[in-house]
Coordinates of C-alpha atoms and ligand atoms in Angstrom, one line a residue:
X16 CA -65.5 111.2 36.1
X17 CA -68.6 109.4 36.7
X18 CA -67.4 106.1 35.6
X19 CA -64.4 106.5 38.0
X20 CA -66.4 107.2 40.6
X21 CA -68.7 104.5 39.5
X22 CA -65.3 102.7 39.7
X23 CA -64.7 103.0 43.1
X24 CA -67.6 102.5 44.6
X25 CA -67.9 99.0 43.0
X26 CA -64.5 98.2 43.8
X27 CA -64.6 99.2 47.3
X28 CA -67.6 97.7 48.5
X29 CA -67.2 94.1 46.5
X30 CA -63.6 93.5 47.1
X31 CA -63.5 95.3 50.4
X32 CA -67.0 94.1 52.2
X33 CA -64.8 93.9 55.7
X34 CA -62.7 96.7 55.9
X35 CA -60.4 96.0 58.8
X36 CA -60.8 98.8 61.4
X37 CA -57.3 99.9 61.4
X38 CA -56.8 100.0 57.7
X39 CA -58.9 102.4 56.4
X40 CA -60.5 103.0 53.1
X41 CA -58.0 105.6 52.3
X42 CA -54.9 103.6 53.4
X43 CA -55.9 100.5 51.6
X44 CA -56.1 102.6 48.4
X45 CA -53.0 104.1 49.0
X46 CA -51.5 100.8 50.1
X47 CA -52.8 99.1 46.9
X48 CA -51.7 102.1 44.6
X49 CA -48.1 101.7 45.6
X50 CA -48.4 97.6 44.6
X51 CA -49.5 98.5 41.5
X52 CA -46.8 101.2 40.9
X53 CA -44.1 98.9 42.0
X54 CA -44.9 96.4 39.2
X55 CA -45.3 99.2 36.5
X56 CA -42.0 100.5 37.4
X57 CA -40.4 97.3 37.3
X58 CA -42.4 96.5 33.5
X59 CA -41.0 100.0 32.3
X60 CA -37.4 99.5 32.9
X61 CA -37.1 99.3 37.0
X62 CA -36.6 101.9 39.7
X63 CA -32.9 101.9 38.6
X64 CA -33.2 102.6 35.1
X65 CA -35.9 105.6 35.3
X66 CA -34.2 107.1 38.1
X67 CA -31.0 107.3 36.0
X68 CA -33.3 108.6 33.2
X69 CA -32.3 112.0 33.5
X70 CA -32.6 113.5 29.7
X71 CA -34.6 112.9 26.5
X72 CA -34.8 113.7 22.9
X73 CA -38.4 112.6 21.3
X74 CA -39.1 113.5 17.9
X75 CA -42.7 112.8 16.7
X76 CA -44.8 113.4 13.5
X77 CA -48.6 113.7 14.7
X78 CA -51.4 114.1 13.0
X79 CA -54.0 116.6 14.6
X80 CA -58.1 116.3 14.2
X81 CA -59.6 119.7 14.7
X82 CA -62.6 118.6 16.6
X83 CA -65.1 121.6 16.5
X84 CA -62.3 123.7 14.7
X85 CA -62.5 122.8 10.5
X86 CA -64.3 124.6 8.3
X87 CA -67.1 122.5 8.4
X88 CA -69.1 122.5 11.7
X89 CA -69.7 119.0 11.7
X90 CA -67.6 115.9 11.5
X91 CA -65.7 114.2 9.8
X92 CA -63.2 116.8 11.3
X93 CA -60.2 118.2 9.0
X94 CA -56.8 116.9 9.9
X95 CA -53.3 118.6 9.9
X96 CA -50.1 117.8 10.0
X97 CA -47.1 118.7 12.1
X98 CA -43.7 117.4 13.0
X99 CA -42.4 117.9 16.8
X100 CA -38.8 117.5 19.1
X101 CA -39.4 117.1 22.3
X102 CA -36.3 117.7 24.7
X103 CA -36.4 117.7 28.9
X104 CA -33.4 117.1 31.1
X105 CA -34.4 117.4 34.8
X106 CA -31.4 118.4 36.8
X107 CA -30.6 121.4 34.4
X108 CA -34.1 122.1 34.6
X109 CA -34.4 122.5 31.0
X110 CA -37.4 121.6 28.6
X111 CA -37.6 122.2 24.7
X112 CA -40.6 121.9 22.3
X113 CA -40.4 122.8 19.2
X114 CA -44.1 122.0 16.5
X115 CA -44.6 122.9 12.7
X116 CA -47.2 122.3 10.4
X117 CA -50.4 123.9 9.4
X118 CA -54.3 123.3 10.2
X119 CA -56.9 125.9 10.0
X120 CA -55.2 127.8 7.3
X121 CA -52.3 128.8 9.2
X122 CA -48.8 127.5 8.6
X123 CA -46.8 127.9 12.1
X124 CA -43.1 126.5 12.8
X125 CA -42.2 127.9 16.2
X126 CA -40.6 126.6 20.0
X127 CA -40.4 127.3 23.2
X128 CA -37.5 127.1 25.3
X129 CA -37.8 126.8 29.3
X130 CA -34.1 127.3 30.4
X131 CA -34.4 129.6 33.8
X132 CA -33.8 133.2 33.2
X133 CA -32.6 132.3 29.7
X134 CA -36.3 131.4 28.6
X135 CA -37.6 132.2 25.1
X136 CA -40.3 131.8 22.9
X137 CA -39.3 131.1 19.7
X138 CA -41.3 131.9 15.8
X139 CA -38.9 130.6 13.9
X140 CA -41.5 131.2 10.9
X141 CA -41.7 134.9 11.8
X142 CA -38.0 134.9 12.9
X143 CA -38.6 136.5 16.2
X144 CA -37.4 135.1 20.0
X145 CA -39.7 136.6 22.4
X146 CA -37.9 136.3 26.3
X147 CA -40.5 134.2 28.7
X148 CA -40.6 136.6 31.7
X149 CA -42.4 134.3 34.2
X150 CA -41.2 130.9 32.4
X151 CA -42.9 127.8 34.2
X152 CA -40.9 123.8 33.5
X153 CA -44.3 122.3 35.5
X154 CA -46.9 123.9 33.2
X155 CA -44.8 123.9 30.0
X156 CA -43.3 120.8 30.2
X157 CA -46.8 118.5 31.1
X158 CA -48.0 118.1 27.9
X159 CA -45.3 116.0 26.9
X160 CA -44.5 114.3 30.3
X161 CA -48.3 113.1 30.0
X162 CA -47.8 111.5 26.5
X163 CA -44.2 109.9 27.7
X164 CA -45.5 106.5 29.4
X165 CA -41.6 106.3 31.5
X166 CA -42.0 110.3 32.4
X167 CA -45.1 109.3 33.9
X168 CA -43.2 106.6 35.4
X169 CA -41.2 109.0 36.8
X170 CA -43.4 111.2 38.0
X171 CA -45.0 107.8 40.2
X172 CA -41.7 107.5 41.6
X173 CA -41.8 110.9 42.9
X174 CA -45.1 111.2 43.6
X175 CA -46.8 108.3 44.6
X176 CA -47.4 108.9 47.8
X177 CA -50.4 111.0 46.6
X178 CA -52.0 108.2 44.3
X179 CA -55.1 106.4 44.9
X180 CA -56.2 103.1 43.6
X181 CA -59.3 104.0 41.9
X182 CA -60.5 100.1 41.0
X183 CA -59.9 96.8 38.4
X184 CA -62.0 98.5 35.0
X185 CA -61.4 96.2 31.7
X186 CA -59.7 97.9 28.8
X187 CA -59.7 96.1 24.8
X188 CA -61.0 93.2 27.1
X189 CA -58.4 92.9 29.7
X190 CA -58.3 93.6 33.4
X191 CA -56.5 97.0 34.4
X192 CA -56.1 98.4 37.8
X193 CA -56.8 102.4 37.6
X194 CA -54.8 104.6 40.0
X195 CA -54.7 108.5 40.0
X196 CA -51.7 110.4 39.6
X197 CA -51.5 113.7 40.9
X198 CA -48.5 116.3 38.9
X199 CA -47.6 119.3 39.8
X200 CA -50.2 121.3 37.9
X201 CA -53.5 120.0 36.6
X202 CA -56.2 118.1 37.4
X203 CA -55.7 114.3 38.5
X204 CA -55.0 111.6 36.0
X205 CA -56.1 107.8 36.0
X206 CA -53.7 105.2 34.8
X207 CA -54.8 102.3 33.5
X208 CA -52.4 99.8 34.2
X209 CA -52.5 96.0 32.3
X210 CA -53.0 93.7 35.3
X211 CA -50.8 90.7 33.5
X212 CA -48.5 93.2 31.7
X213 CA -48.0 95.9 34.4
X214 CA -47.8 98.3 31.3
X215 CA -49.6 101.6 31.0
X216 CA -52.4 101.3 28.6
X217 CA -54.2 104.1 28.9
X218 CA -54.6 107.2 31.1
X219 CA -58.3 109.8 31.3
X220 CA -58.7 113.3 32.9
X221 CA -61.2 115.2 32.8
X222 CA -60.6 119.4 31.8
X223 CA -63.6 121.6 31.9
X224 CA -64.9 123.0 29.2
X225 CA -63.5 120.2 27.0
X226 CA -64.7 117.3 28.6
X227 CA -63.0 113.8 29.3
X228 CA -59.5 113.7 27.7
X229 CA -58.1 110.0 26.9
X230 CA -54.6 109.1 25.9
X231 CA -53.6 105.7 24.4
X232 CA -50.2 104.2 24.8
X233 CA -49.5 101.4 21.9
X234 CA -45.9 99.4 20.4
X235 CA -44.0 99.2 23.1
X236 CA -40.2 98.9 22.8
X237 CA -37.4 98.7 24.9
X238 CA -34.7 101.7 24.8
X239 CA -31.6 101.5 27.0
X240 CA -33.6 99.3 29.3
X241 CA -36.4 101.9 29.3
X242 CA -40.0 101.5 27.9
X243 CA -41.0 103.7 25.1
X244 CA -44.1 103.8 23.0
X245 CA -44.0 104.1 19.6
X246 CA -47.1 105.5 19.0
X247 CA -49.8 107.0 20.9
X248 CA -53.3 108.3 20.2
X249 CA -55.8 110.5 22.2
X250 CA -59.3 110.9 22.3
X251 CA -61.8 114.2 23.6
X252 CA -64.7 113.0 24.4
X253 CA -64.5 109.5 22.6
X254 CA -63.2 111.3 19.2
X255 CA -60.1 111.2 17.5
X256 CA -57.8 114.2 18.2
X257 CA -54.6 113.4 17.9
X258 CA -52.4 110.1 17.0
X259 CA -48.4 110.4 17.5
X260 CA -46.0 108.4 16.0
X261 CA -42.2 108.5 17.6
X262 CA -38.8 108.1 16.6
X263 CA -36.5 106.3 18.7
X264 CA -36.0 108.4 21.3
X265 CA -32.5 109.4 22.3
X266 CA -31.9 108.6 25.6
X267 CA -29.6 110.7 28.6
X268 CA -27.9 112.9 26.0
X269 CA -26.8 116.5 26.2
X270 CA -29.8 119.0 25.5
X271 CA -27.9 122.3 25.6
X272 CA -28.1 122.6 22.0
X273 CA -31.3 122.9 22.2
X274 CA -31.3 126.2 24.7
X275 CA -29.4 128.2 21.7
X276 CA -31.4 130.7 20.4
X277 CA -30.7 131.0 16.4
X278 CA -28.8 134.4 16.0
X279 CA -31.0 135.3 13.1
X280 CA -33.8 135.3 14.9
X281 CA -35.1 138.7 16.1
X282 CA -35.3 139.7 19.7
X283 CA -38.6 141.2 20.5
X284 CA -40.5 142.2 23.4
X285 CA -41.4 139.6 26.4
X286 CA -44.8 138.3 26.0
X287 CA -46.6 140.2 29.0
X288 CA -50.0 139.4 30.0
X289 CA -53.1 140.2 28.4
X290 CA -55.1 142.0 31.1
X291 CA -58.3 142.8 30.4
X292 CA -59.1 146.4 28.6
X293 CA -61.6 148.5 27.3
X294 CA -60.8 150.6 24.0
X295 CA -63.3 153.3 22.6
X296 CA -62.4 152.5 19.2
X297 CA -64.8 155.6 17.9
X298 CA -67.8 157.3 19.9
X299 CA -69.8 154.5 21.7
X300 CA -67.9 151.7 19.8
X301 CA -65.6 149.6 22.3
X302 CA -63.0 147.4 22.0
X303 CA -63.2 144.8 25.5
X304 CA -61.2 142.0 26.4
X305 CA -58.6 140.5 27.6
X306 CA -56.6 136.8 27.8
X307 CA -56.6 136.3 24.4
X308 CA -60.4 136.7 23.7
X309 CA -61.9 140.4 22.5
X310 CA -65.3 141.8 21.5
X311 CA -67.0 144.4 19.8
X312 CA -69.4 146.4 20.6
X313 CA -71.6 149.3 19.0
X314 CA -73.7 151.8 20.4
X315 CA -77.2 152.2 18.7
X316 CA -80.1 155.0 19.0
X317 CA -81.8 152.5 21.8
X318 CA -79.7 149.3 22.0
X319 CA -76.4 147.6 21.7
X320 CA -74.9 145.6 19.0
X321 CA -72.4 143.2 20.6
X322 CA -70.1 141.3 18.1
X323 CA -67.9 138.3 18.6
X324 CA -68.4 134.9 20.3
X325 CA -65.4 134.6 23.0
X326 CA -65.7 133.5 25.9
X327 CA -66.1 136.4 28.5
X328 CA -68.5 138.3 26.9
X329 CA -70.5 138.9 30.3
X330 CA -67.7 140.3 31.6
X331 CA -67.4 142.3 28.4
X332 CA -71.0 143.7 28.7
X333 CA -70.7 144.6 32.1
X334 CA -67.3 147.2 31.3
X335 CA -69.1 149.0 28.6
X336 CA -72.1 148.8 31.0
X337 CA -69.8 151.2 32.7
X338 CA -70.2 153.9 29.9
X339 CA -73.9 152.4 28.0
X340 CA -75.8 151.5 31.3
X341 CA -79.3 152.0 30.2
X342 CA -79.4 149.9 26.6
X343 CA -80.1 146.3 26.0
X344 CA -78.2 144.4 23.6
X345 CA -80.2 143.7 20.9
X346 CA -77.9 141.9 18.4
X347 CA -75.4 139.3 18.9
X348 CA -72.7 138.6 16.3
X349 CA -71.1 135.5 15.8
X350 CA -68.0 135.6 13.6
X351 CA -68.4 131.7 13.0
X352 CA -68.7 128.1 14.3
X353 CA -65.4 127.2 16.0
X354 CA -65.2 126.5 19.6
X355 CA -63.4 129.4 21.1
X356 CA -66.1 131.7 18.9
X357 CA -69.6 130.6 20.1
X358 CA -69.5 130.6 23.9
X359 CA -71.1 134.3 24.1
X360 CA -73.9 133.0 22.6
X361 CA -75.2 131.6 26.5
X362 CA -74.6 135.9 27.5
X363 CA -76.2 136.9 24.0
X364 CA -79.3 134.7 24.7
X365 CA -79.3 135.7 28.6
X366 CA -79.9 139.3 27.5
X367 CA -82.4 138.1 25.2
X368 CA -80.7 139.2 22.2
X369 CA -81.3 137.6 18.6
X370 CA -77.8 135.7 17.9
X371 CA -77.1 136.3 14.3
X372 CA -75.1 133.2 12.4
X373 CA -75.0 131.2 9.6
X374 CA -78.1 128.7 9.3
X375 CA -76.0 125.5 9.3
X376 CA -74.9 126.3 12.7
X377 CA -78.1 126.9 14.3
X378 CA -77.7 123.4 16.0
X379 CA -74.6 124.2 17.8
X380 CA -75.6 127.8 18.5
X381 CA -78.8 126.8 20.0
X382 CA -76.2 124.1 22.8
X383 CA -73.7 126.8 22.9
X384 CA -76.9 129.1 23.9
X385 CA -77.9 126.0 25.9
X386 CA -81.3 127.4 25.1
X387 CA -83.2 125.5 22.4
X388 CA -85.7 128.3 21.7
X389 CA -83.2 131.0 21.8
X390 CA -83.6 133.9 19.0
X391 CA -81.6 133.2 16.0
X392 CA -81.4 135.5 12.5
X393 CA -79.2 133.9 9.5
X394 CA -76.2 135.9 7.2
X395 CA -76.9 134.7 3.7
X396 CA -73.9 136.2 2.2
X397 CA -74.5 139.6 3.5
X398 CA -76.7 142.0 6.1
X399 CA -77.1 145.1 7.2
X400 CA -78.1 146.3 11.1
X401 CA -78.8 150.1 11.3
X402 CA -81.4 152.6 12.9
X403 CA -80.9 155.2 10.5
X404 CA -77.9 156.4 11.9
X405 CA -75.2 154.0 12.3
X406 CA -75.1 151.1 10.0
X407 CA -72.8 147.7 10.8
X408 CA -72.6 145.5 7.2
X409 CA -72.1 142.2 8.3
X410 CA -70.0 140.3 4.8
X411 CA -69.9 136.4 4.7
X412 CA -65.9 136.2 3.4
X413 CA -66.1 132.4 3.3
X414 CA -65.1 130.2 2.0
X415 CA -61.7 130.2 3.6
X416 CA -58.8 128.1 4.5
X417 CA -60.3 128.8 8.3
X418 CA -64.0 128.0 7.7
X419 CA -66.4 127.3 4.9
X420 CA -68.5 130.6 6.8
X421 CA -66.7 133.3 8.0
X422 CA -68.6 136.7 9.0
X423 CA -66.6 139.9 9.0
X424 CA -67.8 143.6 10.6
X425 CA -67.6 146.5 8.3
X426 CA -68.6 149.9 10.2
X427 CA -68.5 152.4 7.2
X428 CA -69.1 155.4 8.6
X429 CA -66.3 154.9 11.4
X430 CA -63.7 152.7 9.1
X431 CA -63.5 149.9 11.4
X432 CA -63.1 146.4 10.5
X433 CA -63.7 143.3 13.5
X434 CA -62.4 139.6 12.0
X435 CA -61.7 136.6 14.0
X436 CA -58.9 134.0 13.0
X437 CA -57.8 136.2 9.4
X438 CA -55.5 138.3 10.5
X439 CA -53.4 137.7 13.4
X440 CA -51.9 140.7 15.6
X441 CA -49.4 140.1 18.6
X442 CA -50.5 142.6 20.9
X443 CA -46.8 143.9 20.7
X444 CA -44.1 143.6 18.4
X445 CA -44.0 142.5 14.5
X446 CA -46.5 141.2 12.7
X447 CA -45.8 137.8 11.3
X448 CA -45.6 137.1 7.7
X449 CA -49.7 136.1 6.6
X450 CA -50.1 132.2 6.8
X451 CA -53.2 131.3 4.5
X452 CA -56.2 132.3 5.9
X453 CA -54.5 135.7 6.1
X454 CA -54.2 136.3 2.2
X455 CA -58.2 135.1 1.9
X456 CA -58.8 137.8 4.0
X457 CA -57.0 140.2 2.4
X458 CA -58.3 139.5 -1.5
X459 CA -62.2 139.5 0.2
X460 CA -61.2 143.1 1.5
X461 CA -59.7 143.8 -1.9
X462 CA -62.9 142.3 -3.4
X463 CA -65.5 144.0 -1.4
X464 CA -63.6 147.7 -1.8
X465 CA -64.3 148.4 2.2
X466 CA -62.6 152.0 3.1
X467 CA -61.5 151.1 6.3
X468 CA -58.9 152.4 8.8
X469 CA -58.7 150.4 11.6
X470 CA -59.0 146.7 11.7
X471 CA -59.2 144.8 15.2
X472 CA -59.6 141.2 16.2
X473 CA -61.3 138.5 18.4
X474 CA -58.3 138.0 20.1
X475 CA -55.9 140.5 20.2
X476 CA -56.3 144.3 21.9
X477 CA -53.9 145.7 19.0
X478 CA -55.5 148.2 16.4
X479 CA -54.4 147.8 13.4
X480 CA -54.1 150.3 9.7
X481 CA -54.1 149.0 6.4
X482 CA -50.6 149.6 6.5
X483 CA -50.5 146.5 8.2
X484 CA -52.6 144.4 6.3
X485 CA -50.6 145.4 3.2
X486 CA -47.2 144.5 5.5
X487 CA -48.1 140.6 6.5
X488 CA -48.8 140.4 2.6
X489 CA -45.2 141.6 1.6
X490 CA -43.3 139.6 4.3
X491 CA -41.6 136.3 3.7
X492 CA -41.6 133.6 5.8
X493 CA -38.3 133.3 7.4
X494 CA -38.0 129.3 7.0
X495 CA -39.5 128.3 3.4
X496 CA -41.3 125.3 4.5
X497 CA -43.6 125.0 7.6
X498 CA -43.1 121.0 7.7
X499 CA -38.9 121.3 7.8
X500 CA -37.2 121.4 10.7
Ligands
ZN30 ZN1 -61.6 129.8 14.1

C-alpha cells in the first residue's frame, strides 16, 4: 500500500501544484477516475456491450504454486494442477464454481452452487451436496469477478462513483493510470489501466496476513464484442501463485444447468458454523477451537503442554485458563511448517515456552515467533515430554504427500492421537473417501502400532475412532479421476 500511497502523493502534488479552490482534491480524483473508466469501458467492448453482458461460462485449467504450503519449507514451491468452470448470470442471481485437481496430497473435485434458497455445496469426489444455509453471491462470486477483466468492467459501471484515481505508475515500461475500485465485499482494489490502450493490465490489493496480492491480465481477444483474457497470472507478495489459462468463454447463455444438483449425490447436513468450543478429551486434556483451526492441550504435574500451530491459540489458552489457571505452558508443539500451522508460535514464545519443531524450520519459526531468540527444541524422528506421570510421544510421520516433516501426538496412556492435514473430518456428516496424504497417515499408524482410541485434528472439533480411520481407507472415490470433469 505504500507505493500507492507513494503514488498519490506524487501525483497530486506534481500534476496538481494549483488546485482550484472549488475542485477539490477529492473531486478531481473522482472526476479523473471516471475519464479513465470511460475509456476502459469503451477498450473492453463499450457501455452497450457489458451492460448486455448478462451471463457467462469460463472454463480454465490453472496451475497453483503453494507458496509456504509444499513439503519443503522453502522455495522453489510445489505446483498442482486443477481444472475450473466458472458460471455467473446476474439477473437470476446465480453463480457456479466448480475446481478439481490435487496439491498437498489431497485429490478434491467439488462446487459450489449460489442459487438463493436452492444453494449447495457440492463434493462430487465424496458424492455428498451439503445445503448453503446463509449462501452469499457477493462473497462467493469475487474471486472470479476479480480475475474476469469485463466483470470488473462491470463492476466500474456500477460502481464508479466510489473510485479514486490513485496516480500515472509505469507497468512493463508503459504509463498506466491506477484507480481503486471498491466491490461489495473486500478491501479496495487498484486498476492499472494502459494509458494508450485503455486496457486493464494489472490490478493489486492488499489482504492481511497475506500481504500484497497482484493479478496480471495477458492475450487479449475479442468475444461477442467483449474483451476477454486468455490467460492470467497472480503474484503474493512478488511470487508466483497462480497462472490461468481460459477457454473461450461462452458468452449470455443459459446457466440453469448448472444449478442441478446430480441426483447421485448424497444430501447431507448444512454446513453450520464452527463456533468456538472447548472439549475435555480425557482429564486435563482439551480439545479448543473453533473456525476451522483447533489445538491441543495437556495438563502436566506443574505446566501445560500446548500442541498445534493455528492461529488463535491465545484465545485457546485463555478457555482452558478457565479450568488450568495457575500453570504456565511450557511446551509448544508445532505439527509442521505450513502457513496456517505456525502462527501460535508468536503466543507459544509470548508465554515463554520452548517451541518444539523440526530444525529446518527454525528460520520461519523464529519470524512466525517474530522473536529471533525465542526457545526452540528439535524432533529428530521422535521425542518424548513426560514428568513421570503423563507422557506425550511426539512421532515425525514424514515424509508425506503433505510435507517432507510431519509431527503427530501420541498420548498412550489416554489413546489419543492429534494430526494436522492427514486425516480430514467434517465436523458433521460422512467422512470423505482418504485422498493421499490420508493413506500415509494411516500406514505410519499401522507402522508405529499406536493403541489409540480417539483421533482429533488441527482443524476440525470432531473426535474420531479407529473405526473411522479404517472407513476413509475402504471408501471409493465417487468420480475415478480428480482432473475429469
Ligand atoms: Zn499443511
Amino acid at each position: 500500500m505504500n507505493k500507492i500511497l507513494h503514488l498519490i502523493t506524487l501525483a497530486l502534488l506534481t500534476a496538481n501544484g494549483a488546485v482550484l479552490a472549488e475542485e477539490t482534491l477529492p473531486l478531481k480524483s473522482v472526476n479523473k477516475a471516471n475519464e479513465v473508466i470511460d475509456a476502459a469501458l469503451a477498450a473492453h467492448g463499450g457501455e452497450e456491450n457489458l451492460t448486455n453482458l448478462n451471463s457467462l461460462v469460463q472454463e480454465s485449467t490453472l496451475v497453483t504454486y503453494a507458496t509456504n504450503q509444499s513439503r519443503l519449507p522453502n522455495p522453489p514451491w510445489d505446483k498442482g494442477k486443477q481444472s475450473s468452470t466458472n458460471a455467473i448470470d446476474f439477473e437470476e442471481g446465480v453463480f457456479f464454481n466448480r475446481t478439481a485437481g490435487s496439491g498437498g496430497g489431497f485429490e478434491f473435485d467439488a462446487a459450489t452452487v449460489i442459487n438463493e434458497e436452492d444453494s449447495w455445496q457440492l463434493d462430487y469426489r465424496a458424492g455428498t451436496a451439503a445445503p448453503i444455509s446463509e449462501p452469499d453471491l457477493n462473497t462467493t462470486a469475487g474471486p472470479f469477478i476479480r480475475v474476469t477483466p469485463a466483470l470488473l468492467m462491470k463492476q466500474l459501471q456500477g460502481r464508479r462513483q466510489q473510485s479514486n484515481w490513485l496516480g500515472i505508475a509505469d507497468f512493463d515500461g508503459r504509463p498506466h493510470d491506477v484507480i481503486t475500485l471498491v466491490m461489495e465485499v473486500g478491501p479496495a482494489l487498484a486498476l492499472y489501466i494502459d494509458q494508450e490502450s485503455h486496457m486493464l493490465t494489472r490490478m493489486e490489493r492488499v489482504l492481511p496476513p497475506f500481504g500484497q496480492v497482484e493479478y496480471r491480465f495477458e492475450d487479449y481477444t475479442m468475444v461477442d464484442g467483449v474483451a476477454f483474457n486468455q490467460s492470467f497470472k497472480l503474484l503474493l507478495n512478488g511470487d508466483d501463485n497462480l497462472d490461468i489459462s481460459n477457454a473461450r468463454p461462452l458468452v449470455n447463455v443459459p446457466v440453469e444447468q448448472y444449478t442441478r444438483v446430480a441426483s447421485n449425490l448424497e444430501v447431507i447436513d448444512a454446513v453450520v458454523p464452527d463456533d468456538f468450543n472447548l472439549q475435555e478429551l480425557d482429564e486435563g486434556v482439551f480439545l479448543v477451537g473453533g473456525n476451522g483451526a483447533y489445538g491441543l492441550f495437556v495438563e502436566m504435574q506443574d505446566h501445560l503442554v500446548a500442541i498445534g500451530g493455528t492461529q488463535g491459540a491465545a484465545d485457546r489458552l485463555k478457555e482452558v485458563r478457565k479450568h488450568i489457571p495457575d500453570k504456565p505452558v511450557r511446551y509448544g508443539v508445532l505439527t509442521h511448517h505450513h502457513s496456517d500451522h505456525v502462527p501460535a508460535s508468536a503466543d507459544y514464545a509470548k508465554e515463554g515456552a520452548t517451541i518444539i519443531t523440526f530444525e529446518p524450520n527454525q528460520e520461519l519459526v523464529r519470524a512466525a515467533a517474530g522473536d529471533d531468540s525465542v526457545k526452540l527444541a528439535f524432533v529428530e524422528d521422535r521425542m518424548t515430554l513426560g514428568d513421570g506421570e503423563r507422557t506425550i510421544e511426539l512421532y515425525d510421520i514424514g515424509p508425506t504427500p503433505h510435507a517432507e516433516q510431519m509431527l503427530i501426538v501420541y498420548l498412550p496412556e489416554e489413546g489419543i492421537i492429534f494430526e494436522a492435514d492427514h486425516f480430514p473430518q467434517p465436523r458433521t456428516g460422512p467422512l470423505p473417501p482418504a485422498v493421499s496424504t490420508t493413506l500415509a497417515f494411516v500406514a505410519a499408524l499401522e507402522e508405529l502400532d499406536l493403541e489409540y482410541s480417539k483421533v482429533v485434528g488441527a482443524h476440525s472439533s470432531r473426535v474420531g475412532t479407529p473405526a473411522d480411520v479404517s472407513s476413509v481407507v475402504l471408501k471409493k472415490p465417487a468420480t475415478q479421476s480428480a482432473g475429469a470433469l
